mmCIF file of C-alpha atoms in Angstrom:
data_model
loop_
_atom_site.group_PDB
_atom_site.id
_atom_site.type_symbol
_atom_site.label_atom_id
_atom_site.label_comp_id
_atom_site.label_asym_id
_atom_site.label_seq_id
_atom_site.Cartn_x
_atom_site.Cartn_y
_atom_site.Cartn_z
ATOM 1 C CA UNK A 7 187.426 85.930 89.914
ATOM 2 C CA UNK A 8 184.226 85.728 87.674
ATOM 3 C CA UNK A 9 184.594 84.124 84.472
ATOM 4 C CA UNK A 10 181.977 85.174 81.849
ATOM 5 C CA UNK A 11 181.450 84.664 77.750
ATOM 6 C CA UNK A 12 179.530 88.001 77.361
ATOM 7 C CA UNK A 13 180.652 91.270 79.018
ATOM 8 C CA UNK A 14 177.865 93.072 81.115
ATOM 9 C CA UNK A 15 176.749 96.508 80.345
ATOM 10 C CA UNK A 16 178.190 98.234 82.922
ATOM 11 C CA UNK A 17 175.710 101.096 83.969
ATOM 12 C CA UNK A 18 176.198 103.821 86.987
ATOM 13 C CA UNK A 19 174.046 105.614 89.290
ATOM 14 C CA UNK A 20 172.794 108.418 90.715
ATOM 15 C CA UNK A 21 172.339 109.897 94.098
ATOM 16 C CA UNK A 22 168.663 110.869 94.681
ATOM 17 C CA UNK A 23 169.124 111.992 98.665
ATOM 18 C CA UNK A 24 171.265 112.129 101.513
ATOM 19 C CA UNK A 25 170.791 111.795 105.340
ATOM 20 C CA UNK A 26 170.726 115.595 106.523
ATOM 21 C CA UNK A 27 174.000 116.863 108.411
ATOM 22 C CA UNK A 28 171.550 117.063 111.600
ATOM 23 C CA UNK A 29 170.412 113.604 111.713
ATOM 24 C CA UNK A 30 173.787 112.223 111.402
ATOM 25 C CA UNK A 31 175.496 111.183 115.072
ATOM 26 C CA UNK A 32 179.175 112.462 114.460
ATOM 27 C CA UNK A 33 181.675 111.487 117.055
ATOM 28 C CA UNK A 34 179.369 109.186 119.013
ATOM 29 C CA UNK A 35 180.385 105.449 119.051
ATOM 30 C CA UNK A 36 178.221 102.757 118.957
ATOM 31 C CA UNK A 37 178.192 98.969 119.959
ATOM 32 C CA UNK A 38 177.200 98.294 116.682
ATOM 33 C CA UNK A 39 179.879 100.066 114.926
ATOM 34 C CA UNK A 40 182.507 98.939 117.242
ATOM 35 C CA UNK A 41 181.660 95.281 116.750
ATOM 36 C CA UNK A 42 180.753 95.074 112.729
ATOM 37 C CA UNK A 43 183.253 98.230 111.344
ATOM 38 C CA UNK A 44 186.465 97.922 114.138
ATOM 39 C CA UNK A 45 185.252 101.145 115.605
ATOM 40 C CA UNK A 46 185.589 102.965 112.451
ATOM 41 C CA UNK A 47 183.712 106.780 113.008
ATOM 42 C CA UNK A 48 180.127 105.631 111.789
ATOM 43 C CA UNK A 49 177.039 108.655 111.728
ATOM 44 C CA UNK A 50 174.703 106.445 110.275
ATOM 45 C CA UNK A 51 174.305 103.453 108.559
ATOM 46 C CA UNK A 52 171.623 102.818 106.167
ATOM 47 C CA UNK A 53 169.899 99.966 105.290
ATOM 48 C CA UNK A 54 166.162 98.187 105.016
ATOM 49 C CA UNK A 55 164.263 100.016 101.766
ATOM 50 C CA UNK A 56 160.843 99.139 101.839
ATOM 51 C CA UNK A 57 158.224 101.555 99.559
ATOM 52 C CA UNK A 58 154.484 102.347 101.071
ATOM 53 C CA UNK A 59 151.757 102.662 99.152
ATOM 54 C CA UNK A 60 152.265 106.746 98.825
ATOM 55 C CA UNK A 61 155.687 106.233 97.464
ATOM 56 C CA UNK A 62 157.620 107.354 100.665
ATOM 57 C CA UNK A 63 160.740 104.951 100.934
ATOM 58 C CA UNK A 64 161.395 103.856 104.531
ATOM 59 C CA UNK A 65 165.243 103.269 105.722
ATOM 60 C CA UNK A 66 167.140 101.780 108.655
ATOM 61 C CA UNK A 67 169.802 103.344 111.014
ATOM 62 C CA UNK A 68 171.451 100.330 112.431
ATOM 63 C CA UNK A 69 173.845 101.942 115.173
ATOM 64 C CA UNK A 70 171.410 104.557 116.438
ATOM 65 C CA UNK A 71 168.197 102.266 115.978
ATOM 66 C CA UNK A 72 166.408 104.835 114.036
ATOM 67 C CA UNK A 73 163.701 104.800 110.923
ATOM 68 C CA UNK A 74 163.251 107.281 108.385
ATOM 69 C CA UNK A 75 161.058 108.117 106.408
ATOM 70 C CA UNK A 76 161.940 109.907 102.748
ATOM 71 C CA UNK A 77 159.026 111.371 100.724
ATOM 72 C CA UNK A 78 158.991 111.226 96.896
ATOM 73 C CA UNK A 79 161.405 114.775 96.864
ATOM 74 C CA UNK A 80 163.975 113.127 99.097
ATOM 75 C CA UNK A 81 163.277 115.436 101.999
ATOM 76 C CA UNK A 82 163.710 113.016 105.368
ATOM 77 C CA UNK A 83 161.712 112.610 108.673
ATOM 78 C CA UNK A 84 162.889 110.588 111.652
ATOM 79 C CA UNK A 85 160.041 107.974 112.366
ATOM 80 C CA UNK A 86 161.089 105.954 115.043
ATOM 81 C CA UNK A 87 163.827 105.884 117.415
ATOM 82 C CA UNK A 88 164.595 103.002 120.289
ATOM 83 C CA UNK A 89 167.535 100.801 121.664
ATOM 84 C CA UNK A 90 167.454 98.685 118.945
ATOM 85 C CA UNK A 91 169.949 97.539 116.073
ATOM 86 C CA UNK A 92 166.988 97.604 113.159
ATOM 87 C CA UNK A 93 168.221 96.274 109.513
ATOM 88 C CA UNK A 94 165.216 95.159 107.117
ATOM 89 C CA UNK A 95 161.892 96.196 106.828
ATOM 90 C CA UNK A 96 158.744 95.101 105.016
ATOM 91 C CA UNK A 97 155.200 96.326 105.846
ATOM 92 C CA UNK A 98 152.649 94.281 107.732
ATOM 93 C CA UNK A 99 149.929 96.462 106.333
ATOM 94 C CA UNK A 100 149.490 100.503 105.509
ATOM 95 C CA UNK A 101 150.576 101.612 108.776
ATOM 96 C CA UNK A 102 152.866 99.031 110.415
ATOM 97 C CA UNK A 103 156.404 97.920 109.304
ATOM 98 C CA UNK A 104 158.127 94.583 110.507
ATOM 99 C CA UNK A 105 161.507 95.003 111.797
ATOM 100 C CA UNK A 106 164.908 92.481 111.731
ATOM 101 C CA UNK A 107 166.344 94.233 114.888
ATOM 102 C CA UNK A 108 169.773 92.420 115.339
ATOM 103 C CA UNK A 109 169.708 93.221 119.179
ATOM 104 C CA UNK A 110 166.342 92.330 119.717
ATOM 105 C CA UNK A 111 164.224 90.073 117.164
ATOM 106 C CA UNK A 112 161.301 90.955 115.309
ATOM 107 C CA UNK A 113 159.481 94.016 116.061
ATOM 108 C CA UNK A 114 156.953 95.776 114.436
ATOM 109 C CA UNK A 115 156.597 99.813 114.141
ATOM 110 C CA UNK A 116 153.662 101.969 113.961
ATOM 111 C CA UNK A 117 154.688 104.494 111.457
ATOM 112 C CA UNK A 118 152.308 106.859 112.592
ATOM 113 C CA UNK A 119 153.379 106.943 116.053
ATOM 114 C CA UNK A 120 156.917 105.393 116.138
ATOM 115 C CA UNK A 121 155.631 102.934 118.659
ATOM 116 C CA UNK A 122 157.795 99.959 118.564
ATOM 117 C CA UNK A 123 156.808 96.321 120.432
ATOM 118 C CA UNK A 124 158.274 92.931 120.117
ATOM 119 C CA UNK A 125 156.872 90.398 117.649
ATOM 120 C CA UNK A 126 158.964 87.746 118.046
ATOM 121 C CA UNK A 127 162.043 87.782 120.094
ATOM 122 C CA UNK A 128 162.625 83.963 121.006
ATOM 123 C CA UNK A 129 162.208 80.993 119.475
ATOM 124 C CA UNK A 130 161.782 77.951 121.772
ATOM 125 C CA UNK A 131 163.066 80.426 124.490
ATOM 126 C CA UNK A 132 166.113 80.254 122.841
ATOM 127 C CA UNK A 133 167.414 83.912 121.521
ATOM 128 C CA UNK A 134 168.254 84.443 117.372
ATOM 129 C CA UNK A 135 171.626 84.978 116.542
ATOM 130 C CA UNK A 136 171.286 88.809 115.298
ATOM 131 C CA UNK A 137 168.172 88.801 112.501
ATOM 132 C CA UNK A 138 168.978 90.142 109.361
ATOM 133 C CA UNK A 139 166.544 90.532 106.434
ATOM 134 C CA UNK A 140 162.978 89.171 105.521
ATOM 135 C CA UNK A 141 160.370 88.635 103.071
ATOM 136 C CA UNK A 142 157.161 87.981 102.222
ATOM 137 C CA UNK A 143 155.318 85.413 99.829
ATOM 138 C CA UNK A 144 151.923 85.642 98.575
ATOM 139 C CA UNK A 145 150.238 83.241 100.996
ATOM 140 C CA UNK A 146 151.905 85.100 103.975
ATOM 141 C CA UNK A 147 154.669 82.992 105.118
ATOM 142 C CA UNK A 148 157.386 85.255 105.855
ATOM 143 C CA UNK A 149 161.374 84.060 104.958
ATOM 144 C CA UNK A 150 163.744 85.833 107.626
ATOM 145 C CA UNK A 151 167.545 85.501 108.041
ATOM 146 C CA UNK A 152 169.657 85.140 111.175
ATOM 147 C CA UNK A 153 172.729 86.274 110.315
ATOM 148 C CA UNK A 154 174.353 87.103 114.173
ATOM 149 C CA UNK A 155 178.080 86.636 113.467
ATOM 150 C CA UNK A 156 178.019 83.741 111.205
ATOM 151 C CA UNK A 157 180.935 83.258 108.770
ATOM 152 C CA UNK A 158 183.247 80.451 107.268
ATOM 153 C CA UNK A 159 184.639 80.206 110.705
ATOM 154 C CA UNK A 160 181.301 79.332 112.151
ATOM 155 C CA UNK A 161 178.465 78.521 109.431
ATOM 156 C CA UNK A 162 175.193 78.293 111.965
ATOM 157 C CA UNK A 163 173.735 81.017 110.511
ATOM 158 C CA UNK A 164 169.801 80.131 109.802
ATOM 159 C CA UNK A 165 166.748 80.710 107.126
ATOM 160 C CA UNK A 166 163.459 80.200 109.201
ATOM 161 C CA UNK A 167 159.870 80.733 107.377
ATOM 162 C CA UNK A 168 156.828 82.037 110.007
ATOM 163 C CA UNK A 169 153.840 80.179 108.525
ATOM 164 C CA UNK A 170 150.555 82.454 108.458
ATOM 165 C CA UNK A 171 148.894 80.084 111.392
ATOM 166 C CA UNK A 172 152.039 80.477 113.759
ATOM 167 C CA UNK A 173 154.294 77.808 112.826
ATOM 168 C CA UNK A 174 157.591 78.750 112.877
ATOM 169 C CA UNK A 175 160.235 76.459 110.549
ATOM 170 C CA UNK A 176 163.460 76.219 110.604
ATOM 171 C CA UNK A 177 164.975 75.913 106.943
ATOM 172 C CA UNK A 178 168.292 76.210 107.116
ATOM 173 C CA UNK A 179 171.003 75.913 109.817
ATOM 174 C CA UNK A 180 174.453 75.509 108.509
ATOM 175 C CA UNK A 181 174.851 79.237 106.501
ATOM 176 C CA UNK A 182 178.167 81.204 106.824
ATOM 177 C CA UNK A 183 176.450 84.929 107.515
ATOM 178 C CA UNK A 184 172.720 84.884 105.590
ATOM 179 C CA UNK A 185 171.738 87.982 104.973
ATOM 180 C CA UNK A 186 169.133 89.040 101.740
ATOM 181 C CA UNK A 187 166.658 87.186 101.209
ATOM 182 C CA UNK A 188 163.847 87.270 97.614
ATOM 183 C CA UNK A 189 161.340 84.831 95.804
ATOM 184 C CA UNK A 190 161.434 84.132 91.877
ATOM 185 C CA UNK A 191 158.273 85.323 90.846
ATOM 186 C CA UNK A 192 156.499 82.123 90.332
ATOM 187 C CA UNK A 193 158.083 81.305 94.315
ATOM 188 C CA UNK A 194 159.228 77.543 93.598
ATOM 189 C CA UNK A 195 163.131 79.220 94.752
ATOM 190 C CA UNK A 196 164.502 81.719 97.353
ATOM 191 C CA UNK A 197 167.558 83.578 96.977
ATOM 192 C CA UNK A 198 169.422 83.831 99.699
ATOM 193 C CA UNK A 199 172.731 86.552 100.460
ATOM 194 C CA UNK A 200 175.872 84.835 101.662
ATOM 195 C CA UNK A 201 177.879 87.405 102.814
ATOM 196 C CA UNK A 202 181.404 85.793 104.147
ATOM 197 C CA UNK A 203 180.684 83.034 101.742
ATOM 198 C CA UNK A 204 180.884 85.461 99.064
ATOM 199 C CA UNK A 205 178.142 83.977 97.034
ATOM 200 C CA UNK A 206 174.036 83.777 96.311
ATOM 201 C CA UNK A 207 172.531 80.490 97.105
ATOM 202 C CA UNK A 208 169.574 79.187 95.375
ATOM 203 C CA UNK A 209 167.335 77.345 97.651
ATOM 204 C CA UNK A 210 164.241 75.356 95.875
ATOM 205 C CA UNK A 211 161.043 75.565 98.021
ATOM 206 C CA UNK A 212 159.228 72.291 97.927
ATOM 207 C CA UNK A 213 155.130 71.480 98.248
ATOM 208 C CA UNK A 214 155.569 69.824 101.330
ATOM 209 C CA UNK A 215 157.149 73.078 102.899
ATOM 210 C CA UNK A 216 160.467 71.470 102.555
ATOM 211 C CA UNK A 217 163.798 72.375 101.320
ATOM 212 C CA UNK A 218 165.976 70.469 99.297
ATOM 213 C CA UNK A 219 169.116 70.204 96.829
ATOM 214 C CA UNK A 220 170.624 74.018 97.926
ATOM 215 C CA UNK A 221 173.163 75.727 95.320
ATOM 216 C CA UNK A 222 175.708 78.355 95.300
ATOM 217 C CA UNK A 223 173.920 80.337 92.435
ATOM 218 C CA UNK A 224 176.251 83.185 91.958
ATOM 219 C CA UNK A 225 179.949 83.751 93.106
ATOM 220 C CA UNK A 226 181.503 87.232 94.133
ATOM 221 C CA UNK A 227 184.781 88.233 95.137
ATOM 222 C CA UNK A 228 186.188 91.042 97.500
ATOM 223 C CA UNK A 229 186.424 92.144 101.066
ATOM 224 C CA UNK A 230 182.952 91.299 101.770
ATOM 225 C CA UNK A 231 180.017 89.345 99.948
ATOM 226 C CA UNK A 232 176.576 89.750 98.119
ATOM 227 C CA UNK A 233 173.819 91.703 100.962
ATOM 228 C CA UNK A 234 170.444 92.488 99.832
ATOM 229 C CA UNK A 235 168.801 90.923 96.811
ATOM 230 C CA UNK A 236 165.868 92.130 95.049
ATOM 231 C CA UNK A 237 164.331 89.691 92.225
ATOM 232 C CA UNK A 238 162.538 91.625 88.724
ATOM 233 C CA UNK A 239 159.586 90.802 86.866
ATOM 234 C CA UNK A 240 161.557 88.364 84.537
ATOM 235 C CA UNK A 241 163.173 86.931 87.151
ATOM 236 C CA UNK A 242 166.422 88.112 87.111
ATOM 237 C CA UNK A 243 168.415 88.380 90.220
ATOM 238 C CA UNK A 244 169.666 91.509 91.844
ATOM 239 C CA UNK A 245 172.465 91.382 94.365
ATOM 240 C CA UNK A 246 174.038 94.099 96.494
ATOM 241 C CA UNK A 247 177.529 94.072 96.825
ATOM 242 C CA UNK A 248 179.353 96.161 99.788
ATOM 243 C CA UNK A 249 183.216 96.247 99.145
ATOM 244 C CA UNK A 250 182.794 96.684 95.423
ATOM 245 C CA UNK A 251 180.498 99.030 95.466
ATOM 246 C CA UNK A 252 177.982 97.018 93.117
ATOM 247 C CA UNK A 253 174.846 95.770 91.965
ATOM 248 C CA UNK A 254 174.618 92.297 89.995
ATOM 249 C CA UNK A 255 171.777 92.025 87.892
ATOM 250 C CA UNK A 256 172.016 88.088 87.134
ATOM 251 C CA UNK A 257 169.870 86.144 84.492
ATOM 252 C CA UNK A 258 168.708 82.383 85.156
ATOM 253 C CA UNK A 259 172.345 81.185 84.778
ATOM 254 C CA UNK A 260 173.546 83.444 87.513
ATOM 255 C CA UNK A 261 175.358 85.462 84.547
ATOM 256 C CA UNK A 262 176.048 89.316 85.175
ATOM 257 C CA UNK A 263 173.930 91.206 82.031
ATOM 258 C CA UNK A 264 174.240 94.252 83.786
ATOM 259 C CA UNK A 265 176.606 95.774 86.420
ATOM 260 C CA UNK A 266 175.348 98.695 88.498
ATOM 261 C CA UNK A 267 178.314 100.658 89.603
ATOM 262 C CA UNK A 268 177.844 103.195 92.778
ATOM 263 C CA UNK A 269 178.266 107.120 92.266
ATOM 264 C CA UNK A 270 178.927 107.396 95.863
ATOM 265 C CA UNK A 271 180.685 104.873 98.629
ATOM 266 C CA UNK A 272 181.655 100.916 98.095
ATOM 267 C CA UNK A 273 179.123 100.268 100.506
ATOM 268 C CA UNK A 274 176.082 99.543 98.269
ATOM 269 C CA UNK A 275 173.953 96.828 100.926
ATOM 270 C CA UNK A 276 170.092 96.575 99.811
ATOM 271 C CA UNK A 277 167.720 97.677 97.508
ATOM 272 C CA UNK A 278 164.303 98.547 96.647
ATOM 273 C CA UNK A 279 162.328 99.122 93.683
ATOM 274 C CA UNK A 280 159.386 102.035 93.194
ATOM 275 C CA UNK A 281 159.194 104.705 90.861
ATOM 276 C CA UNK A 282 156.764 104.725 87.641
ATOM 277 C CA UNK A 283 155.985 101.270 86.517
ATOM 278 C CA UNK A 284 158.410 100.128 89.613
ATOM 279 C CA UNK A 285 161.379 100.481 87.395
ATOM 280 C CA UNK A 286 163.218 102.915 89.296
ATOM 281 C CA UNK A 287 166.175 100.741 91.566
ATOM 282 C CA UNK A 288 167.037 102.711 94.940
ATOM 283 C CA UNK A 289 169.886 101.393 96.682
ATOM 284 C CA UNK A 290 171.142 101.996 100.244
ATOM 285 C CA UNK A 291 174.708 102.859 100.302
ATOM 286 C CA UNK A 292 175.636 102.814 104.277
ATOM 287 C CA UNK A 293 178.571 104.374 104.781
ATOM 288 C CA UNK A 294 177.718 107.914 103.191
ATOM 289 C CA UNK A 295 174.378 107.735 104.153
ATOM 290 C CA UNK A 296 173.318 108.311 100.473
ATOM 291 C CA UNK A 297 170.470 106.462 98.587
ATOM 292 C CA UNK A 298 171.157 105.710 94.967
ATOM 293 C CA UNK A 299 168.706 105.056 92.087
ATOM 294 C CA UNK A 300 169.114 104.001 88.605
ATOM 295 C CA UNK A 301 166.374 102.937 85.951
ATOM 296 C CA UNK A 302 165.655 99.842 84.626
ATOM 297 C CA UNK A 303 164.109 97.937 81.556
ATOM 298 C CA UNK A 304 162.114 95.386 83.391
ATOM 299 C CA UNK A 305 160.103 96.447 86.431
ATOM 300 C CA UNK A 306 160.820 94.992 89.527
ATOM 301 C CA UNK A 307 158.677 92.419 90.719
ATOM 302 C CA UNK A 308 155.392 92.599 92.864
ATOM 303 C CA UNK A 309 156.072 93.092 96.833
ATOM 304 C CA UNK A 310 153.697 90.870 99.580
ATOM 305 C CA UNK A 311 152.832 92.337 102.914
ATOM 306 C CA UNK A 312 151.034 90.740 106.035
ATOM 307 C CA UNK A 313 148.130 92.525 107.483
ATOM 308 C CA UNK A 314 146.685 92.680 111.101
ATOM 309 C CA UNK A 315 144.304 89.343 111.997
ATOM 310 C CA UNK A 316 143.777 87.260 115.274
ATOM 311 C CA UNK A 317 146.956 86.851 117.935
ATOM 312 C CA UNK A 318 148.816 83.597 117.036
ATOM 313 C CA UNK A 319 151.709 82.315 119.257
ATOM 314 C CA UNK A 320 153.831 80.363 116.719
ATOM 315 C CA UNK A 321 153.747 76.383 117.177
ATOM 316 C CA UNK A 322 156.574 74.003 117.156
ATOM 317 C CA UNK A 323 158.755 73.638 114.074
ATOM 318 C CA UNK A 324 159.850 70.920 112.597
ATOM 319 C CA UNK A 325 163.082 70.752 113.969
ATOM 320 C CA UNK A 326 162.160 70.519 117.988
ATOM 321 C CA UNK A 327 159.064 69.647 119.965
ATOM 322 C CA UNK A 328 159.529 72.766 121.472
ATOM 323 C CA UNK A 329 156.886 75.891 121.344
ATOM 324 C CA UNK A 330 158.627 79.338 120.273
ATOM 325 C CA UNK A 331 158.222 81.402 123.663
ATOM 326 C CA UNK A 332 157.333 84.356 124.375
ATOM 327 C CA UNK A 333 159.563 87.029 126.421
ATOM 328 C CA UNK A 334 157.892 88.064 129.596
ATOM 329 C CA UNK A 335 156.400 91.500 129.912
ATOM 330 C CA UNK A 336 154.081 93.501 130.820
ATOM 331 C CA UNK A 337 150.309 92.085 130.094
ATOM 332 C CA UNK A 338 149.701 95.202 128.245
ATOM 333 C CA UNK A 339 152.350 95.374 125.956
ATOM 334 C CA UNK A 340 152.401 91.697 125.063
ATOM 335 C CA UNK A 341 153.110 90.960 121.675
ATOM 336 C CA UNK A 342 150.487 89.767 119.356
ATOM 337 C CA UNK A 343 151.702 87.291 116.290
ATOM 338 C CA UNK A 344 149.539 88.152 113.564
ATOM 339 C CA UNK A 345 148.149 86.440 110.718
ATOM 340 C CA UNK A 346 149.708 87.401 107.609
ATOM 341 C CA UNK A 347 147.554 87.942 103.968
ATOM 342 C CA UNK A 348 148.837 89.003 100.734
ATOM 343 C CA UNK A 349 148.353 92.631 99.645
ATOM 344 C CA UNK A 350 150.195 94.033 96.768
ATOM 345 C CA UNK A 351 151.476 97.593 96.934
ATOM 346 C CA UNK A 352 151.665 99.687 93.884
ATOM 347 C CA UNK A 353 155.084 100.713 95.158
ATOM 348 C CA UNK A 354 157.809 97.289 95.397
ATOM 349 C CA UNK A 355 160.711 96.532 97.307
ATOM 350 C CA UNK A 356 162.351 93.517 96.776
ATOM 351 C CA UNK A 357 165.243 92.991 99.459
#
């Protein structure tokens, strides 16, 4: 249970759209949902809020490995479709998103044409876990989770950063179930989701590329722990929290000064912000297929994408000798790894 000195305002939300009746799959099972919600019925499952520039808000389907797209009136249009498992998104530039498929790796989507293709789907040969969530800084290294089926009963789960020129780090190995993943703004610290460990670590980023001295920065309670994060302009700390139904907003002490509480389901898991000013918070609550929003003080802070530059295969982290391979297909749909640069959208979404 959370001790505090100072109550938190305690603010609710608002539904702002819901997946139509005919996009939802009723009656069909999934692998997905028979694995992660003990076969429970499961239409959809929402997840992955990323803004574009326009101010359309982009959302996963895990089960049926689906993206939408939601214009600024909440009407919806099916993107992309495939046999994926997709979770989070962020954009690679105005036209391409970058995919956490659980089932498959990265991937990246063409948004124009739904065209999906692998990005990364080994490293040293070796398949991820199940990737989870991912972000970007300002130089272009990109932070992404791999959560698989990590938990206290088996805490490999891993934080890996994919430098700019290829290299691909391992960070982290030892994490019962990472899932969100944000930057304080001045991007000295990650935050990073620990779902069955029920808290937020803080993770210091050092010069050298290293990390070092890792925290439990905020501890939850419940049937299941803190999901997506999103960080605000002042740096405060926003944490998803499926089971309760919540959103922390946490100050530099990891105190709740606000509590978002869902006008929908319990299963609030990641947010984004956009809106005027970026002060609007959408949230993605997966079980009723709804997205929430609620409006803030502070804005929320800037988001980083990676654009299109030459093909880069990444090089051997610092934890093996090893090169990250490459899975074999065809010549003409090989995977490029692309340079990353920092461009900031007027729209932000900070899972």
């Amino acid at each position: 249970m959370i001790f505090l000195l100072h109550a938190p305002q305690v603010r609710d939300t608002e539904v702002f759209t819901r997946l139509p009746d005919h996009f939802r799959r009723t009656g069909v099972r999934s692998d997905w949902a028979d694995a992660n919600r003990g076969g429970q019925p499961t239409d959809a499952f929402l997840e992955g809020p990323v803004f574009d520039g326009a101010g359309n808000l982009y959302v996963t389907d895990i089960p049926f490995g689906r993206i939408f797209r939601i214009d600024p009136q909440g009407a919806w249009t099916l993107v992309a479709e495939w046999d994926g498992e997709p979770n989070g998104l962020k954009f690679l530039d105005e036209r391409t998103l970058l995919v956490t498929d659980y089932r498959h790796g990265l991937m990246r989507c063409d948004v124009a044409t739904g065209e999906v293709r692998p990005f990364l789907t080994r490293r040293n040969s070796e398949r991820f876990k199940g990737v989870n969530d991912l972000v970007f800084d300002r130089a272009g290294n990109l932070y992404f989770t791999d959560q698989g089926q990590t938990g206290l009963h088996d805490p490999t789960g891993r934080l890996y950063r994919l430098a700019p020129d290829g290299r691909l780090d391992l960070l982290l190995s030892n994490v019962p179930s990472p899932n969100g993943v944000a930057l304080s703004p001045d991007e000295r610290v990650l935050y990073l989701g620990v779902t069955r460990g029920n808290q937020v670590w803080r993770v210091p980023l050092l010069p050298d590329g290293s990390v070092s001295k890792v925290s439990a920065f905020f501890t939850s309670y419940g049937p299941s722990g803190p999901d997506g994060l999103a960080v605000d302009e002042a740096g405060r700390v926003l944490v998803a929290n499926p089971g309760l139904g919540l959103v922390w907003v946490l100050n530099h002490r990891g105190e709740p000064e606000t509590v978002l509480r869902s006008c929908a389901g319990a299963s609030l898991t990641n947010l984004a912000f956009g809106g005027p000013e970026r002060r609007t918070l959408y949230c993605t609550e997966s079980v009723t297929g709804s997205v929430l929003r609620a409006t803030l003080e502070t804005a929320g802070g800037p988001v980083h994408r990676g654009r299109h530059g030459v093909p880069v295969v990444p090089r051997e982290t610092k934890k093996s000798p090893a090169e990250a391979g490459l899975e074999s297909i065809p010549a003409e749909q090989a995977p490029r790894r692309q340079l990353f640069q920092n461009i900031n959208s007027p729209c932000s979404d900070g899972d």
